[in-house]
mmCIF file of C-alpha atoms in Angstrom:
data_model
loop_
_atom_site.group_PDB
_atom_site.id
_atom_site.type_symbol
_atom_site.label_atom_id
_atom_site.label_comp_id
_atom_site.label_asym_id
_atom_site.label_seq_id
_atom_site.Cartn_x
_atom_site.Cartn_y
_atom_site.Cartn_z
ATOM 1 C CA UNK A 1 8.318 19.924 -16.414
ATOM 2 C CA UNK A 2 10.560 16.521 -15.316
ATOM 3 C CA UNK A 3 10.076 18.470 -11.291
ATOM 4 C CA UNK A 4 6.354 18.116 -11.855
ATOM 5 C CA UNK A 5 6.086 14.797 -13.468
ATOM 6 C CA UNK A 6 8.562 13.345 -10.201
ATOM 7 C CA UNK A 7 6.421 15.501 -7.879
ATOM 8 C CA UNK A 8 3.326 13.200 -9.402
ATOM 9 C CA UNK A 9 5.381 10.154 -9.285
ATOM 10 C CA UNK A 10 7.552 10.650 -5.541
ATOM 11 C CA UNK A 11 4.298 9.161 -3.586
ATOM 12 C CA UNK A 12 3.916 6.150 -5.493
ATOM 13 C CA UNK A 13 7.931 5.097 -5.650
ATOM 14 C CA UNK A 14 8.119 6.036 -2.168
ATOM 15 C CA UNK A 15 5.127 3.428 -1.254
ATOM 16 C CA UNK A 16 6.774 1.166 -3.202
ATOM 17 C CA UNK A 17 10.392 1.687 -0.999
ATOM 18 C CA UNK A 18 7.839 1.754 1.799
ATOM 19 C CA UNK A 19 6.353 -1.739 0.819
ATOM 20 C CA UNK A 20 10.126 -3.202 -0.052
ATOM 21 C CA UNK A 21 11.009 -2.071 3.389
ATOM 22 C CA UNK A 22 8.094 -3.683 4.853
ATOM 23 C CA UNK A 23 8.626 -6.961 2.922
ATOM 24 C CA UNK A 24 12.574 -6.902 3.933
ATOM 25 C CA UNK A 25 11.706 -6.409 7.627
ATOM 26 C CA UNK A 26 8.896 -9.435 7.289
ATOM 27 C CA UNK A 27 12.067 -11.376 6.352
ATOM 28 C CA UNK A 28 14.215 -10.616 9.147
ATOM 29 C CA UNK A 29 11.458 -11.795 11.505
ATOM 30 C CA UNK A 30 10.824 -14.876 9.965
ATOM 31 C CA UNK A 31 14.324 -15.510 10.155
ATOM 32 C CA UNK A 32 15.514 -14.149 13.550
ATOM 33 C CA UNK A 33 11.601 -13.676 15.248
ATOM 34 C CA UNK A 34 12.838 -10.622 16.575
ATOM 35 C CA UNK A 35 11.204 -7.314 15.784
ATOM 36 C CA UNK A 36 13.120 -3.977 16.179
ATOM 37 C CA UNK A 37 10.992 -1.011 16.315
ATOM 38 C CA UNK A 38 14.194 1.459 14.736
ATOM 39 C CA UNK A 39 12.909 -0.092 11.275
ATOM 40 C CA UNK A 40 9.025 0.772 11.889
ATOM 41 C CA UNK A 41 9.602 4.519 12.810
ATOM 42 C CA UNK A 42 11.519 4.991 9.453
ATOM 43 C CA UNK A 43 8.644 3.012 7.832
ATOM 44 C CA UNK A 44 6.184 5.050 9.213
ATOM 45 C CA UNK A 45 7.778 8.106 8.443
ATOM 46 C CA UNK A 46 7.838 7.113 4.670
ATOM 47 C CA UNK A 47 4.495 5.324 5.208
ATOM 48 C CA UNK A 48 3.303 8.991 5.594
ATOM 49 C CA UNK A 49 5.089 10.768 3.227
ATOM 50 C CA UNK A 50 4.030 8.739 0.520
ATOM 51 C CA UNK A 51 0.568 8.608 1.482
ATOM 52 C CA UNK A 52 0.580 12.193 1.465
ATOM 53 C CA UNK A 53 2.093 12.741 -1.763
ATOM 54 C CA UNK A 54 -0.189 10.117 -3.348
ATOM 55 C CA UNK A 55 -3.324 11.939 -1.937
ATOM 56 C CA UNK A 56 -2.127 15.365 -3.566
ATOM 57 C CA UNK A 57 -2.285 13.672 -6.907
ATOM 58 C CA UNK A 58 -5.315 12.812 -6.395
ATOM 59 C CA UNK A 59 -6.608 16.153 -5.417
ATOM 60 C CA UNK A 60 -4.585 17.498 -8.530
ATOM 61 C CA UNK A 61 -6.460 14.776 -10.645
ATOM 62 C CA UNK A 62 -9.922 15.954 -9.009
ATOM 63 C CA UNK A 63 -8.968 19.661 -9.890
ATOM 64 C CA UNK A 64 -7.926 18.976 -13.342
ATOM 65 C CA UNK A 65 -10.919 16.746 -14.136
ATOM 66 C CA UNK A 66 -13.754 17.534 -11.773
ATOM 67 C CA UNK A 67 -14.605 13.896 -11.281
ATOM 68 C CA UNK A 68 -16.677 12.965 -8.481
ATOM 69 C CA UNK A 69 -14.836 9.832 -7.983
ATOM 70 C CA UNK A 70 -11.632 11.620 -7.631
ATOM 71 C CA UNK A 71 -13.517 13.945 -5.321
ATOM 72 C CA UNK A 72 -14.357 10.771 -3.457
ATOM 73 C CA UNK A 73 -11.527 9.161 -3.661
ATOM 74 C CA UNK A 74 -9.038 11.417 -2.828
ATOM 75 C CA UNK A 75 -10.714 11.438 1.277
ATOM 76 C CA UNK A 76 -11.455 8.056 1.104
ATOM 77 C CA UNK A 77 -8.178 7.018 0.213
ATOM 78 C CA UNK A 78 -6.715 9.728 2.991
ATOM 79 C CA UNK A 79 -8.864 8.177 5.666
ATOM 80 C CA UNK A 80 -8.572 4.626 4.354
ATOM 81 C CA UNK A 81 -4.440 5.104 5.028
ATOM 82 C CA UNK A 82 -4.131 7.043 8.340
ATOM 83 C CA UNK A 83 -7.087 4.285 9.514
ATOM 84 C CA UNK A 84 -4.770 1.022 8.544
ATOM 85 C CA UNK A 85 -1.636 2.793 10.213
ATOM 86 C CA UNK A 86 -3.617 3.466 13.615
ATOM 87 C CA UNK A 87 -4.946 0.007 13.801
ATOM 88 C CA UNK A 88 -1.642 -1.611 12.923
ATOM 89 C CA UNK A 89 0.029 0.750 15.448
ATOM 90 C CA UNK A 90 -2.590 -0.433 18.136
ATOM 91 C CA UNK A 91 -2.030 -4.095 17.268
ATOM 92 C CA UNK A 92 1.717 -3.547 17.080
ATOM 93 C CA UNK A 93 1.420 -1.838 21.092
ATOM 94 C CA UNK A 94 -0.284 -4.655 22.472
ATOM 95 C CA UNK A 95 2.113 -7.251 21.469
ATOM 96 C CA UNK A 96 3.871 -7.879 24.698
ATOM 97 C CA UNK A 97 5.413 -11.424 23.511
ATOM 98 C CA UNK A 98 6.603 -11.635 19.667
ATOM 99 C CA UNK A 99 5.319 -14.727 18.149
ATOM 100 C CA UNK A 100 6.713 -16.552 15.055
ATOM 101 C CA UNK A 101 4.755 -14.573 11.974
ATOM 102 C CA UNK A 102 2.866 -17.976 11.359
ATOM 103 C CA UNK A 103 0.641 -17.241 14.708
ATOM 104 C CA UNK A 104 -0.352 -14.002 13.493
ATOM 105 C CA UNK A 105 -2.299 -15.853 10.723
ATOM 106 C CA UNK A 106 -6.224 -15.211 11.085
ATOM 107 C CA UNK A 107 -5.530 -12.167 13.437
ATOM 108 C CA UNK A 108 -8.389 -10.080 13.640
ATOM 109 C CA UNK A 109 -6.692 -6.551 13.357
ATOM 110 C CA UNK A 110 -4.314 -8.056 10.475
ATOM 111 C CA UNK A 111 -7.619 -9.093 8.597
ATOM 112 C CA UNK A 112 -9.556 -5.776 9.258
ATOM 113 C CA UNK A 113 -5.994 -3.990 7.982
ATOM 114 C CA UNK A 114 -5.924 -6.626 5.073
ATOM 115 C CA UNK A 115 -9.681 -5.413 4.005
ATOM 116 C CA UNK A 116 -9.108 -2.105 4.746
ATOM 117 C CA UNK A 117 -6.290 -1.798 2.686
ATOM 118 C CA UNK A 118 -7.916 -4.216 -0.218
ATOM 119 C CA UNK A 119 -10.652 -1.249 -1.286
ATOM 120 C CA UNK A 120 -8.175 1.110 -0.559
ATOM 121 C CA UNK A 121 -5.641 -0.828 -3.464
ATOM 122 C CA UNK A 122 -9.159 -1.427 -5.736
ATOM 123 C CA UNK A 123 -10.227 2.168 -5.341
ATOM 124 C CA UNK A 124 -6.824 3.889 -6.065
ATOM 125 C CA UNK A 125 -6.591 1.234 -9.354
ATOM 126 C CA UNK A 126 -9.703 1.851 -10.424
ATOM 127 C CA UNK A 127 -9.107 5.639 -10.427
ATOM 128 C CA UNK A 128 -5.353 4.694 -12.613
ATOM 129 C CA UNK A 129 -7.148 2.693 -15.096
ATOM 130 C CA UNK A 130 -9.550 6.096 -15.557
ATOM 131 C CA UNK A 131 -7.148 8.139 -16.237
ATOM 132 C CA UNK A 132 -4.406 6.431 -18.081
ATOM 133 C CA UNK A 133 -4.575 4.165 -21.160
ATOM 134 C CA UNK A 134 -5.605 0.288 -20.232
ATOM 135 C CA UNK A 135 -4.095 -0.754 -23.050
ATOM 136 C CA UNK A 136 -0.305 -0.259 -22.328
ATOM 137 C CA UNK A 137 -0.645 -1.694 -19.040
ATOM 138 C CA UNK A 138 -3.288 -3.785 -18.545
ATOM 139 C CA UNK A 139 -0.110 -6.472 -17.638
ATOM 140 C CA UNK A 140 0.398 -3.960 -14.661
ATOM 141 C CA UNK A 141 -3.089 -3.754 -14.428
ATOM 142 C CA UNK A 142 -3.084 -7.906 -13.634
ATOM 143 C CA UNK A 143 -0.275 -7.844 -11.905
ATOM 144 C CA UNK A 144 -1.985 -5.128 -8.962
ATOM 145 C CA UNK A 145 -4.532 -7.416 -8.766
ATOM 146 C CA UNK A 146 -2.352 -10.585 -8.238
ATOM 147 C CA UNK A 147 -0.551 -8.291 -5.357
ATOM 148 C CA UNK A 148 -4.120 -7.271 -4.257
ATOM 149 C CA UNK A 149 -5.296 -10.790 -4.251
ATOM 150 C CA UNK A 150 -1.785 -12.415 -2.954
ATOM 151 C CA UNK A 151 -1.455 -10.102 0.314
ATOM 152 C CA UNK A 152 -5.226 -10.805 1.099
ATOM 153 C CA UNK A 153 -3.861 -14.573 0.752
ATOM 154 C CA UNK A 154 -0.710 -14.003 3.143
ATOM 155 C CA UNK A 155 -2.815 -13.372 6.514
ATOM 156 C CA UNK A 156 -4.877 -16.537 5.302
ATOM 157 C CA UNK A 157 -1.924 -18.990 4.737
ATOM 158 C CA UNK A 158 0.469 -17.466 6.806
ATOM 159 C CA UNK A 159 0.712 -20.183 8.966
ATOM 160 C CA UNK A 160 1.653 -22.982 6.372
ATOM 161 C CA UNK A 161 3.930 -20.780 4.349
ATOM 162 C CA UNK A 162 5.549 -18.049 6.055
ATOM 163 C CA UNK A 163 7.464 -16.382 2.874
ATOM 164 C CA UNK A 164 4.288 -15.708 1.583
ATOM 165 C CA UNK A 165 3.855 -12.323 3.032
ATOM 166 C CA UNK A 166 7.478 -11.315 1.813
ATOM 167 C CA UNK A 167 6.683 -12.658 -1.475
ATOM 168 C CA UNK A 168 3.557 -10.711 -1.722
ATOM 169 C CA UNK A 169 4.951 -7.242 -0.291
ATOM 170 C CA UNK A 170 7.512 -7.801 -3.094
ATOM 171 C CA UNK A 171 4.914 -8.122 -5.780
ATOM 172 C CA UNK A 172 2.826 -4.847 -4.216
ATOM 173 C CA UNK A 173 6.109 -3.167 -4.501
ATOM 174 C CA UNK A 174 6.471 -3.800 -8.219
ATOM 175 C CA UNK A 175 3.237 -2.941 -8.563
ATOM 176 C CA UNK A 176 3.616 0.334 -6.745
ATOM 177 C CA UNK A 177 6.914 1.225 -8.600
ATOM 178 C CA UNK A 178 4.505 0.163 -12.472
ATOM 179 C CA UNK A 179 1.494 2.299 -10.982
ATOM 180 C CA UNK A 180 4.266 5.747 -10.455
ATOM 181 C CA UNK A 181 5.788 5.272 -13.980
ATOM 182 C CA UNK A 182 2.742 4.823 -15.217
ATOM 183 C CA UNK A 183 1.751 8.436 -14.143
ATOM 184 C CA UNK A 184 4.720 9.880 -15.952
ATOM 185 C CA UNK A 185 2.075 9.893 -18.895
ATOM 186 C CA UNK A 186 -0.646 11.657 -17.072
ATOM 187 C CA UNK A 187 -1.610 15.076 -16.589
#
């Protein structure tokens, strides 16, 4: 029983290692502005994985209830992940120069990835809140929306505060790690 409930859980803690990762490399850059891409194919990888695992659940969820909106959700939230990794690994190949991260503020590609991955975050809390109680974690509940809300903010405001991006990929990765324990109580 524990191998199934960490099965459910392993995509959403590794997101969140994924997202620490992310927010620890963001660091490096704003401190060094040098970008090595060693870091990015282990990211990737565990990008991947997690995304993976996370979309079984919700095929497991659809199974188990028959919901529509897991139906749904479970491809949109598929396609909605493989499409923000292509467009941030065509953005990522056509940097020739690396810029300090406040020039990447207003970027088109980081704006379309921020959207993207906003109903992407909405979606997959809107299916948690569904299927677990709101009442023991509507604080989580506020807190994935202030990550939500705070990494839309980042490729805003980038350019006057650079730690903002860290500081938001932090938050998402508490989030991420709340939103996997959260499913110990599920299914």
């Amino acid at each position: 029983m524990e191998a199934e409930v960490l099965t459910r859980q392993a995509g959403f803690f590794i997101s969140a290692l994924t997202t620490l990762s992310l927010a620890i490399l963001s660091i490096e850059f704003i401190l060094d502005y040098k970008l090595s891409f060693f870091p990015f194919s282990f990211i990737i990888v565990l990008y991947l994985a997690g995304l993976y695992l996370r979309n079984q659940f919700w095929r497991k969820a659809w199974k188990k209830d028959r919901k529509t909106l897991f139906r749904y959700s479970y491809v949109i939230i598929w396609i909605l992940g493989i499409a923000l990794l292509l467009i941030f690994l065509y953005f990522g190949s056509n940097q020739i120069v690396i810029y300090p991260l406040s020039h990447y503020a207003l970027n088109f590609y980081l704006l379309l990835i921020a959207l993207l991955w906003t109903v992407y975050s909405a979606l997959e809390l809107y299916m948690l809140d569904n299927i677990s109680s709101l009442v023991k974690y509507r604080n989580a509940n506020y807190l994935s929306i202030a990550a939500i809300l705070l990494i839309d903010l980042s490729f805003l405001l980038m350019n006057h505060f650079v730690y903002i991006l860290p500081i938001s990929l932090l938050l998402l990765s508490i989030s991420t790690l709340i939103s996997g324990i959260r499913l110990k109580t599920i299914y």
